[in-house]
JSON list of C-alpha atoms in Angstrom, two decimals:
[
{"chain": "A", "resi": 162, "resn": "UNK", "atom": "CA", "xyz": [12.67, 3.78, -36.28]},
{"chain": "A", "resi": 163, "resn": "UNK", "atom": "CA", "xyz": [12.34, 7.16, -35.22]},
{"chain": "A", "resi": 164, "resn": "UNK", "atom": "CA", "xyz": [14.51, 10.24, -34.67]},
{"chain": "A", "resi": 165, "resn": "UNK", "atom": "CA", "xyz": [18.19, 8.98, -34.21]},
{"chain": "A", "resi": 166, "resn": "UNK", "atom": "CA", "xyz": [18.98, 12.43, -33.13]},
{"chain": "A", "resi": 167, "resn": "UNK", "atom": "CA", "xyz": [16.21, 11.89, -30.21]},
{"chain": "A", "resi": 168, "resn": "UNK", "atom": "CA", "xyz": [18.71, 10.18, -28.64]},
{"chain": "A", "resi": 169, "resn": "UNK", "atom": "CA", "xyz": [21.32, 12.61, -27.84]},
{"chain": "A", "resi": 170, "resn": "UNK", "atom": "CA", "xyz": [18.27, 14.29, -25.65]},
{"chain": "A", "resi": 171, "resn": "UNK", "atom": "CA", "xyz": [19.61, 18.34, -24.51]},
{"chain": "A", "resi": 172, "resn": "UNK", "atom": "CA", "xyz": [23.22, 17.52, -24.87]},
{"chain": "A", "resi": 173, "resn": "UNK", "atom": "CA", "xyz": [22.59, 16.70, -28.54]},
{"chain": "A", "resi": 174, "resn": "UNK", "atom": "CA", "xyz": [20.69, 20.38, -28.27]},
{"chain": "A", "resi": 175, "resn": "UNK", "atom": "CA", "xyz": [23.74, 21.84, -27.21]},
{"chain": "A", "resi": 176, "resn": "UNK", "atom": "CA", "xyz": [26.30, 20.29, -29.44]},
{"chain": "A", "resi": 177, "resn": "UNK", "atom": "CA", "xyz": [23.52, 20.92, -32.17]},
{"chain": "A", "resi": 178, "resn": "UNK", "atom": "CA", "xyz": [23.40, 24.85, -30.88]},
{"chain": "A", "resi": 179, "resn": "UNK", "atom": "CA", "xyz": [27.53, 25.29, -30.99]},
{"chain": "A", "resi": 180, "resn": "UNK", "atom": "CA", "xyz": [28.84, 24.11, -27.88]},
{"chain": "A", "resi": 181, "resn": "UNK", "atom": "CA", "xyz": [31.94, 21.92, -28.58]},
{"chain": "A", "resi": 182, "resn": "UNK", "atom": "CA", "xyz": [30.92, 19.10, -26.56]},
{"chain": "A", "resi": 183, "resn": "UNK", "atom": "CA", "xyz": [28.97, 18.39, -23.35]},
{"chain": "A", "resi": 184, "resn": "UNK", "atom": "CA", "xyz": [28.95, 16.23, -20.48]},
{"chain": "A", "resi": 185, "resn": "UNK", "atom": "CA", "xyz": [25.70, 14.43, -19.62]},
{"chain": "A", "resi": 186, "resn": "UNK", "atom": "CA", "xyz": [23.89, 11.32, -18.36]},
{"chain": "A", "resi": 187, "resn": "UNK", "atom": "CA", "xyz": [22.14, 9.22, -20.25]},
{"chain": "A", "resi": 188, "resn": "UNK", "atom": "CA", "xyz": [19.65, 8.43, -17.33]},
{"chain": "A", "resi": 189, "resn": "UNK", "atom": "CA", "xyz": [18.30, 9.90, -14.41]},
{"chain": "A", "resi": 190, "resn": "UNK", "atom": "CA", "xyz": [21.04, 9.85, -11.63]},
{"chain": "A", "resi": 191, "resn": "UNK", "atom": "CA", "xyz": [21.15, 10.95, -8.19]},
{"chain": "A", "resi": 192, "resn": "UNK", "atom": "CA", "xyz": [21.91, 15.16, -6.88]},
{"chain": "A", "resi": 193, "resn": "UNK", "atom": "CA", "xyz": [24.25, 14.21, -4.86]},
{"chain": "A", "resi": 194, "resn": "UNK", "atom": "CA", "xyz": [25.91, 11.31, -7.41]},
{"chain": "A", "resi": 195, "resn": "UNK", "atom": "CA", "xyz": [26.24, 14.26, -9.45]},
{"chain": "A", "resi": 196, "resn": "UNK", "atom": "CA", "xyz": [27.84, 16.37, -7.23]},
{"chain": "A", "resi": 197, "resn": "UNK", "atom": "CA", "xyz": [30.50, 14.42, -6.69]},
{"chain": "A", "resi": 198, "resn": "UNK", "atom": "CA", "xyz": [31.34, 13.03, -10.11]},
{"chain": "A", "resi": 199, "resn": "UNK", "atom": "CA", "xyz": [31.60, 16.99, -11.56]},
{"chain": "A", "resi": 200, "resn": "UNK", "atom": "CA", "xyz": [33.36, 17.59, -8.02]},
{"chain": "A", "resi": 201, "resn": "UNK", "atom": "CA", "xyz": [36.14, 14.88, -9.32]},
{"chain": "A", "resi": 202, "resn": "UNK", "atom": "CA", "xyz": [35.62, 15.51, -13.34]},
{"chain": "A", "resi": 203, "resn": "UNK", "atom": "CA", "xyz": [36.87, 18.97, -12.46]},
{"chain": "A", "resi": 204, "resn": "UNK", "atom": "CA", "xyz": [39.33, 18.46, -10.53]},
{"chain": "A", "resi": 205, "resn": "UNK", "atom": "CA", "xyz": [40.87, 15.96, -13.06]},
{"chain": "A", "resi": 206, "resn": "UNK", "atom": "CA", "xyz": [40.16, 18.40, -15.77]},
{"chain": "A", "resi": 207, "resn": "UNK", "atom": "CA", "xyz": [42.55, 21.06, -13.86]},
{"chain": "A", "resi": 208, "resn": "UNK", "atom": "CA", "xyz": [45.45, 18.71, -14.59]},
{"chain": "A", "resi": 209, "resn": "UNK", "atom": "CA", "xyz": [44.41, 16.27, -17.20]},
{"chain": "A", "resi": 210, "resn": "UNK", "atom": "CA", "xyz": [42.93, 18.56, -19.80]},
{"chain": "A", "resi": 211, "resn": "UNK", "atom": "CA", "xyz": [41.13, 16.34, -21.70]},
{"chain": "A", "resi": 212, "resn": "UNK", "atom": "CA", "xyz": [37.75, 15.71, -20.90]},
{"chain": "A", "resi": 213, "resn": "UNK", "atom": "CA", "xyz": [37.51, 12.00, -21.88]},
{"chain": "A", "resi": 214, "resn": "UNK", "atom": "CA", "xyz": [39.99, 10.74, -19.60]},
{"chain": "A", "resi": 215, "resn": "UNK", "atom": "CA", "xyz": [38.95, 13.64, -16.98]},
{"chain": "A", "resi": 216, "resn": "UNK", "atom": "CA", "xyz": [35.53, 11.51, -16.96]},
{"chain": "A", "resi": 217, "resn": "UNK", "atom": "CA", "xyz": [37.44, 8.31, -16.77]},
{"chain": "A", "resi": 218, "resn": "UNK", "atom": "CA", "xyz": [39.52, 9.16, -14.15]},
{"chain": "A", "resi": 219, "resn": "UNK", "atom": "CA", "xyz": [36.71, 10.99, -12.16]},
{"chain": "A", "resi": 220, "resn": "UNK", "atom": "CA", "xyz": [34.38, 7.14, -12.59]},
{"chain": "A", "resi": 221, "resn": "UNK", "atom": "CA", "xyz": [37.31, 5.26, -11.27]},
{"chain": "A", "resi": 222, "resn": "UNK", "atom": "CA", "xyz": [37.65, 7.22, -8.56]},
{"chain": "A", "resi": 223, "resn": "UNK", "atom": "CA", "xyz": [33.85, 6.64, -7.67]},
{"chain": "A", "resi": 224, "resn": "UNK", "atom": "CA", "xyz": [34.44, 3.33, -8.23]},
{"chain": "A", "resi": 225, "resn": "UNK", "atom": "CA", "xyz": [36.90, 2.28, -6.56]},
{"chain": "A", "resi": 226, "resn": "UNK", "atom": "CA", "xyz": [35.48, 4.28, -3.62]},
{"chain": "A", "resi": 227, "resn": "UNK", "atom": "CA", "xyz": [37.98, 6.82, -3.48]},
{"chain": "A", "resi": 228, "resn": "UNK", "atom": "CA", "xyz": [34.74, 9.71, -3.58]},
{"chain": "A", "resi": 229, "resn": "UNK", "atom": "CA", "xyz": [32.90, 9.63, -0.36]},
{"chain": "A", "resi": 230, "resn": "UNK", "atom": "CA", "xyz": [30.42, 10.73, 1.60]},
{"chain": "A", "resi": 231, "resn": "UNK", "atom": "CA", "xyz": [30.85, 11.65, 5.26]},
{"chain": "A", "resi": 232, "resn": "UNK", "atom": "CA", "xyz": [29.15, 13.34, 7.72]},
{"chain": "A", "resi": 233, "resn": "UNK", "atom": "CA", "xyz": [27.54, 15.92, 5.41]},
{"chain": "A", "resi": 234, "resn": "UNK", "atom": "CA", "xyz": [30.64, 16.61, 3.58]},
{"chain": "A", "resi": 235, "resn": "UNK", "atom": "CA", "xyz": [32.04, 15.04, 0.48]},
{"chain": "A", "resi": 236, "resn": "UNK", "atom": "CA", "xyz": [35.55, 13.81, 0.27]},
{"chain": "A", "resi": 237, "resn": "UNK", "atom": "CA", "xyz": [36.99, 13.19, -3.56]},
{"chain": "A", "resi": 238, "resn": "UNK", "atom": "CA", "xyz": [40.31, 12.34, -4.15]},
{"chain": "A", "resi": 239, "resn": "UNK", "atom": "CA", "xyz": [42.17, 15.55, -3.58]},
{"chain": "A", "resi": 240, "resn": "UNK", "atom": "CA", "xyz": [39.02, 17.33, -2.43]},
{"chain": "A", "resi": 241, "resn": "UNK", "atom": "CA", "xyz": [36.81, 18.03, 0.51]},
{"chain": "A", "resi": 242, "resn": "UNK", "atom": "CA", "xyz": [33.58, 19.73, 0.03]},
{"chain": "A", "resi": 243, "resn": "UNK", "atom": "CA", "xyz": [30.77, 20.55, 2.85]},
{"chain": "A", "resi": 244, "resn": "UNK", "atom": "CA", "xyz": [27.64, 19.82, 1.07]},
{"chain": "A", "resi": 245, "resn": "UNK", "atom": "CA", "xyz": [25.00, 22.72, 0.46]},
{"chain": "A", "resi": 246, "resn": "UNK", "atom": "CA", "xyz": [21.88, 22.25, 3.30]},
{"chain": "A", "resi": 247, "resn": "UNK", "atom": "CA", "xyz": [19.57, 21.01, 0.15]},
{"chain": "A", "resi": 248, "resn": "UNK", "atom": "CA", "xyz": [22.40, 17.61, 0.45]},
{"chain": "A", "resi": 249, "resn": "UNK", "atom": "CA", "xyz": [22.72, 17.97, 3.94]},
{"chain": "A", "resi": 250, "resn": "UNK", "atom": "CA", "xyz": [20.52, 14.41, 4.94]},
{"chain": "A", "resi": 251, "resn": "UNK", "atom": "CA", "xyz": [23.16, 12.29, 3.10]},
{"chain": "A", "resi": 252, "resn": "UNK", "atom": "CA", "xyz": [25.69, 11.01, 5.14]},
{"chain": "A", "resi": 253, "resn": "UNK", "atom": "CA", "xyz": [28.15, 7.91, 4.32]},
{"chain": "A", "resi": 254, "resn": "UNK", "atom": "CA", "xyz": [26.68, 7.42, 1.51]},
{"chain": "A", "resi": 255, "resn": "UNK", "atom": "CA", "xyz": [28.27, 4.63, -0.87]},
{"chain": "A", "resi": 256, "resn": "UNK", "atom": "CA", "xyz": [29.05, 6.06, -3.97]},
{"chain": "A", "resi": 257, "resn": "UNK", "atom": "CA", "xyz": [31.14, 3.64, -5.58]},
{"chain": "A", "resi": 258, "resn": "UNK", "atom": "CA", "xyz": [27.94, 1.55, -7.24]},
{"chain": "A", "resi": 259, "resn": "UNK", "atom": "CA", "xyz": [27.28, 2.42, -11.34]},
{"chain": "A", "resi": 260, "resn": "UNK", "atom": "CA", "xyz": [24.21, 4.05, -10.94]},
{"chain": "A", "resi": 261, "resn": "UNK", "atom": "CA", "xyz": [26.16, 7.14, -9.27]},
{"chain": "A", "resi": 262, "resn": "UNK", "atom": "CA", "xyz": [28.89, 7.55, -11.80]},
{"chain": "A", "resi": 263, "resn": "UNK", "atom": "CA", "xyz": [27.74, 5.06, -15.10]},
{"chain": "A", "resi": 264, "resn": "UNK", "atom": "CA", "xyz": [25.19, 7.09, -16.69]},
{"chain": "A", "resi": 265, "resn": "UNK", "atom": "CA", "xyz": [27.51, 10.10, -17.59]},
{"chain": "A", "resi": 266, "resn": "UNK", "atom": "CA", "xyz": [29.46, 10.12, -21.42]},
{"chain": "A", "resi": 267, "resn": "UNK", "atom": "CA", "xyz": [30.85, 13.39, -23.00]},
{"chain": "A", "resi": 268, "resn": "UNK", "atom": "CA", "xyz": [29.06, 14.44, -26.50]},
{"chain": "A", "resi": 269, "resn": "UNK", "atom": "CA", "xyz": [31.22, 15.89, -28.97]},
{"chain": "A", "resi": 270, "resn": "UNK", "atom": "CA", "xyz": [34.43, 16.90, -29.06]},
{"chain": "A", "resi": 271, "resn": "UNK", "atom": "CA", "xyz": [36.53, 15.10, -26.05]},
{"chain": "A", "resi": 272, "resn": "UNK", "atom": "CA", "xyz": [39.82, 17.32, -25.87]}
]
């Protein structure tokens, strides 16, 4: 019943609109779950270059706690990032449960 295109919410919009894919959760998720899932997506895109397993890699890491908070600063696996003053109240926070990193797919094209 319904609009099956509904589904795909504003990353269906923007795959719709052109854009080759998108990456995008399918709930609401946390700022600072965010941040450090794109934190590690892009630095696994640098080397992996395909966006699938970029997003694979970047959940295990969460995960397996391997992404961190800490004392206003967030540590991924070959990052460290001082959060903006907006984040600045989280500290050791434990990112490694699914509703930080679970909620986010890639839409349309995955290489």
């Amino acid at each position: 019943m319904g609009d099956q295109q509904a589904e795909l919410g504003f990353a269906g919009l923007t795959v719709q609109a052109g854009v080759k894919s998108a990456l995008a959760s399918l709930w609401y998720v946390s700022d600072v779950g965010t941040l450090a899932l794109m934190n590690e997506f892009y630095q696994n895109f640098q080397k992996i270059l395909l966006k699938a397993e970029a997003l694979r890699q970047a959940q295990i890491a969460m995960l397996k706690g391997k992404v961190s908070l800490k004392k206003g600063e967030l540590y991924g696996s070959n990052s460290r990032v001082k959060l903006p003053q907006e984040l600045a109240e989280y500290t050791d926070e434990n990112l490694s449960h699914p509703y930080y990193w679970a909620a986010f797919t890639i839409i349309g094209n995955a290489w």
